[in-house]
Amino acid sequence: MNTKRILVTGGAGFIGSNFVRLMLSEQPDYFIVNLDKLTYAGNLKNLEGFLKHPNHVFIKEDICNGQAVEKIIDEHKIEVIINFAAESHVDRSITGPKIFIETNVTGTLTLLQAARDKKIERFIQISTDEVYGELGPTGKFTEETPLAPNSPYSASKASADLLVQAFGHTWGLKYNITRCSNNYGPYQFPEKMIPLMINNALNNKPLPVYGDGLNVRDWIHVEDHCRAVLKVLTNGNQGEVYNIGSSNEKTNLEVVKTILKLVDKPESLITFVTDRPGHDRRYAIDSTKTNAQLNWHAETNFAQGIKNTIDWYLQNKKWLDDVTSGNYQQYYQQMYADR
Ligand code: NAD
Ligand code: TYD
């Protein structure tokens, strides 16, 4: 079989690096060019042991640099682009939305223009269920749910999705869009709820639960997400959107209590803090279409997945200490000082 040459953007981040490691470990027929700006969220340590893999090239670059992207596509004979690169944290999008528009909207546009001009076979946009807005106590997001984003982050991701569809409609660019629910697992930066709570619990620091702690998220293990993206890459129907989820809704309080129990720390560490402005109440994703069409099913149940994730953070204390030194302390002070 011919080697497939794919450009993965954001492959030094949480989900992107899990995807790159999965591909290099199990899919010898793919050559991966990994383009990442290495923002605070990008970390080459996420690729340890894989950086020099013969089917992998890492390039530090910004997806907003169209000339560089075109040059990379030419030089590496790229056939498919998978765009994981993004500013990804809702709280940061509230304190500073501009970079979210630059990377998530302008950056995606830049990649789309290059994909169109260089006649890329397929463009896969890694989106999020947050583009659908929020749910009340019942129902789930399907691929037909209208886009109704609420945060600057989700608005920027929805804008990117619409641009992808517009390039398909206007220029015939072949594409897929995936919309996944909240991920957890190894290498997640501890600004997101699960690794932040694990890190705080391990350090006997208060666990800052926003509002009443009853907001619901639908958790999926990152490896399940990555396997779904691989299915979309191999079997996705042109021009279709695929929801990805694992039917695992939990309130934030349930998740935090589970973490405390697993690390054997007291619930007295839980501290209720001021709510996030515009905090979406509930997300739940219906991935029936992806299950049926792509024969993909999430394999990790939350009880096992969260246990493995905690074990990973315990075994990778150095990774955690490295990413929480320096700028992270300043971030934490600023984000949580007034709460
Ligand atoms: P992350 O913040 O951990 O990683 C983002 C990566 O993109 C980093 O390596 C960063 O350096 C890189 N990057 C940022 N700006 C860039 C730029 N201008 N040019 C090149 N690289 C740049 O994010 P993540 O959690 O791994 O999310 C990856 C993708 O999946 C995002 O598109 C996100 O919207 C989407 N998503 C995330 C979740 C989740 O729960 N984390 C759920 C659904 C969808
Ligand atoms: P997060 O991991 O930031 O993902 P998202 O906002 O994209 O869903 O947050 C998950 C949930 O946890 C969300 O309801 C906000 C809440 N949360 C807290 O209660 N405390 C925190 O310190 C953080 C970061 C999040």
XYZ file of C-alpha atoms and ligand atoms in Angstrom:
408
model
C 0.000 0.000 0.000
C 1.156 3.533 -0.744
C 2.112 5.687 2.190
C -0.490 8.373 2.897
C 1.046 11.756 3.666
C -0.898 13.834 6.150
C -0.378 17.235 7.706
C -1.484 17.220 11.345
C -1.700 20.655 12.917
C -1.603 21.091 16.690
C 0.122 17.738 17.068
C 2.057 18.845 20.143
C -1.130 19.592 22.096
C -3.231 17.220 24.147
C -5.443 15.518 21.557
C -3.117 16.104 18.595
C -0.167 14.427 20.333
C -2.336 11.470 21.374
C -3.409 11.165 17.729
C 0.165 11.382 16.408
C 1.376 8.755 18.889
C -1.522 6.453 17.985
C -0.829 6.799 14.254
C 2.911 6.247 14.571
C 2.392 3.256 16.872
C -0.253 1.465 14.847
C -0.480 2.842 11.311
C 2.792 2.328 9.430
C 1.197 3.405 6.132
C 0.988 7.046 7.174
C 3.678 9.708 7.081
C 2.887 12.572 9.454
C 4.058 16.139 9.152
C 3.264 17.697 12.498
C 2.913 21.492 12.401
C 2.558 23.248 15.735
C 3.284 26.764 16.963
C 4.195 25.465 20.424
C 2.058 27.900 22.364
C 1.784 27.468 26.146
C -0.372 24.394 25.359
C 2.030 22.790 22.898
C 4.795 20.692 24.364
C 7.381 18.535 22.611
C 7.531 16.369 25.729
C 4.077 15.148 24.646
C 5.873 13.478 21.732
C 8.761 11.998 23.663
C 10.032 8.839 21.980
C 8.221 9.709 18.737
C 9.951 12.908 17.588
C 12.543 11.032 15.555
C 10.182 8.333 14.306
C 10.925 7.714 10.603
C 7.294 8.461 9.661
C 7.208 11.777 11.531
C 8.519 15.275 10.954
C 7.880 18.070 13.436
C 7.775 21.681 12.215
C 7.361 24.644 14.565
C 5.053 26.960 12.638
C 1.891 29.026 12.903
C -1.195 27.888 10.950
C -1.770 31.584 10.169
C 1.402 31.633 8.032
C -0.048 30.771 4.626
C 3.258 30.862 2.742
C 4.877 28.461 5.178
C 1.852 26.130 5.059
C 1.929 26.042 1.230
C 5.657 25.356 1.234
C 5.194 22.474 3.683
C 2.385 21.008 1.554
C 4.632 21.130 -1.540
C 7.800 19.897 0.099
C 6.131 16.991 1.867
C 3.595 16.168 -0.869
C 0.743 16.438 1.620
C -2.498 14.709 0.616
C -4.722 15.251 3.664
C -4.852 17.938 6.368
C -6.198 17.259 9.860
C -6.586 20.485 11.795
C -6.312 20.019 15.563
C -4.526 23.353 16.143
C -6.568 25.774 18.201
C -6.789 27.917 21.247
C -8.900 25.530 23.268
C -9.704 26.844 26.744
C -13.073 28.511 27.371
C -11.870 30.519 30.398
C -8.988 32.006 28.409
C -11.422 32.897 25.611
C -13.385 34.934 28.144
C -10.363 36.850 29.445
C -8.771 37.270 25.977
C -10.890 36.379 22.943
C -8.713 37.921 20.194
C -6.169 35.120 19.856
C -9.098 32.685 19.533
C -10.266 34.513 16.415
C -6.725 34.680 15.056
C -5.887 31.004 15.484
C -9.262 29.301 15.275
C -10.837 31.431 12.533
C -8.017 33.095 10.569
C -5.748 30.096 11.060
C -8.386 27.680 9.760
C -9.103 30.023 6.837
C -5.393 30.073 6.005
C -5.251 26.272 5.983
C -8.409 26.077 3.862
C -6.987 28.467 1.258
C -3.812 26.411 1.062
C -5.818 23.167 0.878
C -7.933 24.577 -1.969
C -4.989 26.016 -3.918
C -2.831 22.921 -3.490
C -5.714 20.586 -4.323
C -5.554 18.671 -1.062
C -7.623 15.439 -1.188
C -9.427 16.045 2.093
C -9.555 18.507 4.954
C -10.591 17.191 8.372
C -11.600 19.862 10.853
C -11.482 18.844 14.508
C -14.374 20.726 16.022
C -16.281 20.437 19.275
C -19.787 19.757 20.573
C -19.643 23.218 22.153
C -20.618 24.736 18.770
C -24.163 23.456 19.450
C -24.530 25.642 22.544
C -26.021 24.244 25.727
C -28.763 21.772 26.599
C -31.468 21.760 29.242
C -31.929 18.701 31.453
C -32.879 16.399 28.527
C -31.923 15.707 24.914
C -28.616 15.354 23.108
C -26.793 17.159 20.303
C -27.107 15.472 16.915
C -25.357 16.515 13.705
C -28.599 18.324 12.793
C -28.684 20.474 15.937
C -28.342 24.129 14.860
C -25.097 25.871 15.759
C -25.645 28.199 18.733
C -22.252 28.785 20.357
C -22.135 30.706 23.621
C -18.487 31.377 24.488
C -15.856 33.177 22.411
C -14.117 29.787 22.127
C -17.173 27.972 20.784
C -18.086 30.937 18.555
C -14.614 30.800 16.992
C -14.900 27.020 16.460
C -18.378 27.394 14.913
C -17.012 30.094 12.594
C -14.271 27.716 11.499
C -16.828 24.949 10.841
C -18.868 27.304 8.667
C -15.769 28.312 6.715
C -14.930 24.654 6.079
C -18.462 24.076 4.765
C -18.270 27.241 2.664
C -15.039 26.046 1.028
C -16.740 22.735 0.275
C -19.752 24.477 -1.232
C -17.895 27.164 -3.157
C -14.751 25.399 -4.357
C -15.611 21.740 -3.973
C -13.039 21.205 -1.218
C -13.557 17.705 0.170
C -13.920 17.772 3.918
C -15.179 16.250 7.148
C -15.947 17.954 10.429
C -15.796 16.057 13.717
C -17.539 17.328 16.835
C -16.412 15.604 19.974
C -17.416 16.025 23.598
C -15.065 16.763 26.522
C -11.857 14.719 26.406
C -9.733 13.472 29.282
C -6.605 11.352 29.437
C -2.806 11.586 29.449
C -0.969 14.793 28.452
C -3.913 17.149 29.058
C -2.738 20.570 30.157
C -3.851 21.283 33.746
C -5.944 24.315 32.894
C -8.789 21.950 31.923
C -10.949 20.673 34.729
C -9.834 17.056 35.139
C -6.031 17.508 35.176
C -6.360 20.735 37.170
C -8.338 18.935 39.860
C -5.919 15.978 39.858
C -2.940 18.320 40.211
C -4.554 20.343 42.992
C -5.639 17.224 44.862
C -2.135 15.743 44.652
C -0.774 19.002 46.084
C -3.472 19.295 48.774
C -4.705 22.537 47.216
C -8.383 23.601 47.096
C -10.375 22.218 44.159
C -12.171 25.226 42.604
C -15.636 24.113 41.484
C -17.472 26.763 39.464
C -20.994 27.731 40.559
C -23.036 24.910 42.087
C -20.935 22.169 40.473
C -24.002 20.738 38.749
C -23.013 21.602 35.188
C -22.888 18.440 33.123
C -20.174 17.383 30.679
C -20.132 14.242 28.525
C -16.660 12.754 29.018
C -14.740 10.679 26.479
C -11.264 9.201 26.772
C -8.866 10.874 24.353
C -7.829 7.556 22.808
C -11.440 6.840 21.851
C -11.628 10.274 20.229
C -8.408 9.641 18.297
C -9.638 6.270 17.058
C -12.825 7.940 15.842
C -10.782 10.538 13.925
C -8.835 7.682 12.317
C -12.154 6.118 11.238
C -13.215 9.439 9.729
C -9.882 9.610 7.904
C -10.244 6.118 6.452
C -14.018 5.821 5.985
C -15.629 9.254 6.361
C -18.120 10.268 3.663
C -17.137 13.469 1.911
C -18.849 16.613 3.216
C -20.255 15.020 6.371
C -20.175 15.992 10.010
C -19.523 13.306 12.642
C -20.417 13.658 16.308
C -18.075 11.770 18.636
C -18.981 10.874 22.200
C -19.120 8.121 24.700
C -22.502 8.662 26.431
C -20.941 9.425 29.730
C -22.595 12.421 31.348
C -21.411 13.533 34.765
C -21.850 16.618 36.874
C -18.590 18.386 37.668
C -19.126 17.609 41.321
C -19.381 13.876 40.578
C -16.097 13.998 38.662
C -14.304 15.936 41.382
C -15.532 13.576 44.111
C -14.389 10.580 42.038
C -10.917 12.091 41.664
C -10.647 12.803 45.396
C -11.675 9.274 46.234
C -9.133 7.765 43.839
C -6.257 9.833 45.218
C -7.466 9.308 48.767
C -7.951 12.990 49.629
C -10.802 14.541 51.647
C -13.871 16.176 50.079
C -13.117 19.180 52.292
C -10.689 20.236 49.537
C -13.701 21.111 47.340
C -14.177 24.887 47.201
C -17.133 26.439 45.411
C -15.984 29.527 43.541
C -17.641 32.212 41.409
C -19.207 30.744 38.305
C -17.755 31.138 34.817
C -19.657 33.900 32.959
C -22.137 32.343 30.504
C -21.281 28.856 31.780
C -23.023 26.279 29.540
C -25.182 24.103 31.765
C -25.133 20.783 30.007
C -23.538 19.058 27.029
C -24.506 15.588 25.788
C -23.654 14.180 22.417
C -25.493 11.683 20.255
C -22.954 9.775 18.183
C -25.401 7.230 16.723
C -24.502 8.262 13.174
C -20.751 7.816 13.738
C -21.346 4.488 15.510
C -23.450 3.156 12.645
C -21.734 4.663 9.608
C -18.124 4.275 10.664
C -18.516 1.210 12.871
C -16.794 3.097 15.686
C -17.634 2.768 19.366
C -15.940 4.273 22.403
C -14.197 1.518 24.339
C -13.104 3.087 27.624
C -15.627 3.391 30.421
C -15.207 6.403 32.674
C -14.518 4.463 35.882
C -11.518 2.731 34.309
C -10.473 5.715 32.167
C -10.281 8.173 35.060
C -8.349 5.660 37.140
C -5.819 5.127 34.333
C -5.572 8.882 33.815
C -4.799 9.505 37.480
C -2.213 6.719 37.363
C -0.646 8.387 34.335
C -0.363 11.738 36.153
C 1.114 9.978 39.170
C 3.670 8.196 37.013
C 4.482 11.361 35.073
C 4.990 13.725 37.969
C 7.917 15.360 36.173
C 5.756 16.201 33.134
C 3.162 17.707 35.466
C 5.749 19.628 37.500
C 7.369 20.968 34.311
C 4.122 22.247 32.798
C 2.957 23.773 36.076
C 6.173 25.658 36.755
C 6.784 29.185 35.441
C 3.908 30.794 33.541
C 1.296 28.373 34.867
C 1.598 29.819 38.375
C 0.941 33.291 37.032
C -2.020 32.008 34.975
C -3.474 30.293 38.029
C -3.134 33.416 40.173
C -4.862 35.586 37.574
C -7.638 33.128 36.645
C -8.551 32.123 40.177
C -7.669 35.212 42.264
C -11.073 36.917 41.979
C -13.176 33.785 42.111
P -4.589 21.998 23.258
O -4.787 23.404 23.687
O -4.072 20.991 24.216
O -3.600 21.953 21.998
C -3.669 22.880 20.956
C -2.382 22.777 20.143
O -2.472 23.705 19.049
C -1.126 23.142 20.932
O -0.106 22.210 20.677
C -0.747 24.521 20.391
O 0.641 24.774 20.443
C -1.244 24.433 18.968
N -1.525 25.760 18.384
C -2.236 26.766 18.960
N -2.242 27.829 18.137
C -1.578 27.465 17.012
C -1.254 28.131 15.799
N -1.657 29.383 15.562
N -0.545 27.469 14.864
C -0.130 26.183 15.089
N -0.380 25.520 16.222
C -1.103 26.156 17.175
O -5.992 21.550 22.653
P -6.669 20.112 22.622
O -7.470 19.940 23.841
O -5.663 19.116 22.237
O -7.687 20.315 21.408
C -7.320 19.992 20.076
C -8.491 20.277 19.162
O -9.626 19.501 19.565
C -8.952 21.729 19.191
O -9.270 22.100 17.872
C -10.178 21.708 20.082
O -11.073 22.736 19.713
C -10.738 20.344 19.778
N -11.541 19.711 20.854
C -11.042 19.638 22.119
C -11.782 18.990 23.108
C -11.255 18.828 24.507
O -11.974 18.333 25.374
N -10.023 19.181 24.807
C -13.033 18.459 22.796
C -13.510 18.548 21.482
C -12.742 19.174 20.528
P -13.204 22.590 31.049
O -12.309 21.430 31.325
O -12.612 23.956 31.022
O -13.948 22.252 29.689
P -15.204 23.034 28.963
O -15.418 24.323 29.616
O -14.699 23.175 27.570
O -16.352 22.093 29.086
O -14.357 22.589 32.123
C -15.186 21.451 32.317
C -16.246 21.810 33.338
O -15.604 22.034 34.606
C -16.978 23.094 33.005
O -18.337 22.955 33.402
C -16.302 24.143 33.877
C -15.876 23.367 35.094
N -14.639 23.837 35.772
C -14.647 24.044 37.154
O -15.668 23.874 37.833
N -13.492 24.475 37.759
C -12.340 24.690 37.036
O -11.305 25.093 37.646
C -12.339 24.441 35.625
C -11.109 24.666 34.801
C -13.518 24.009 35.034
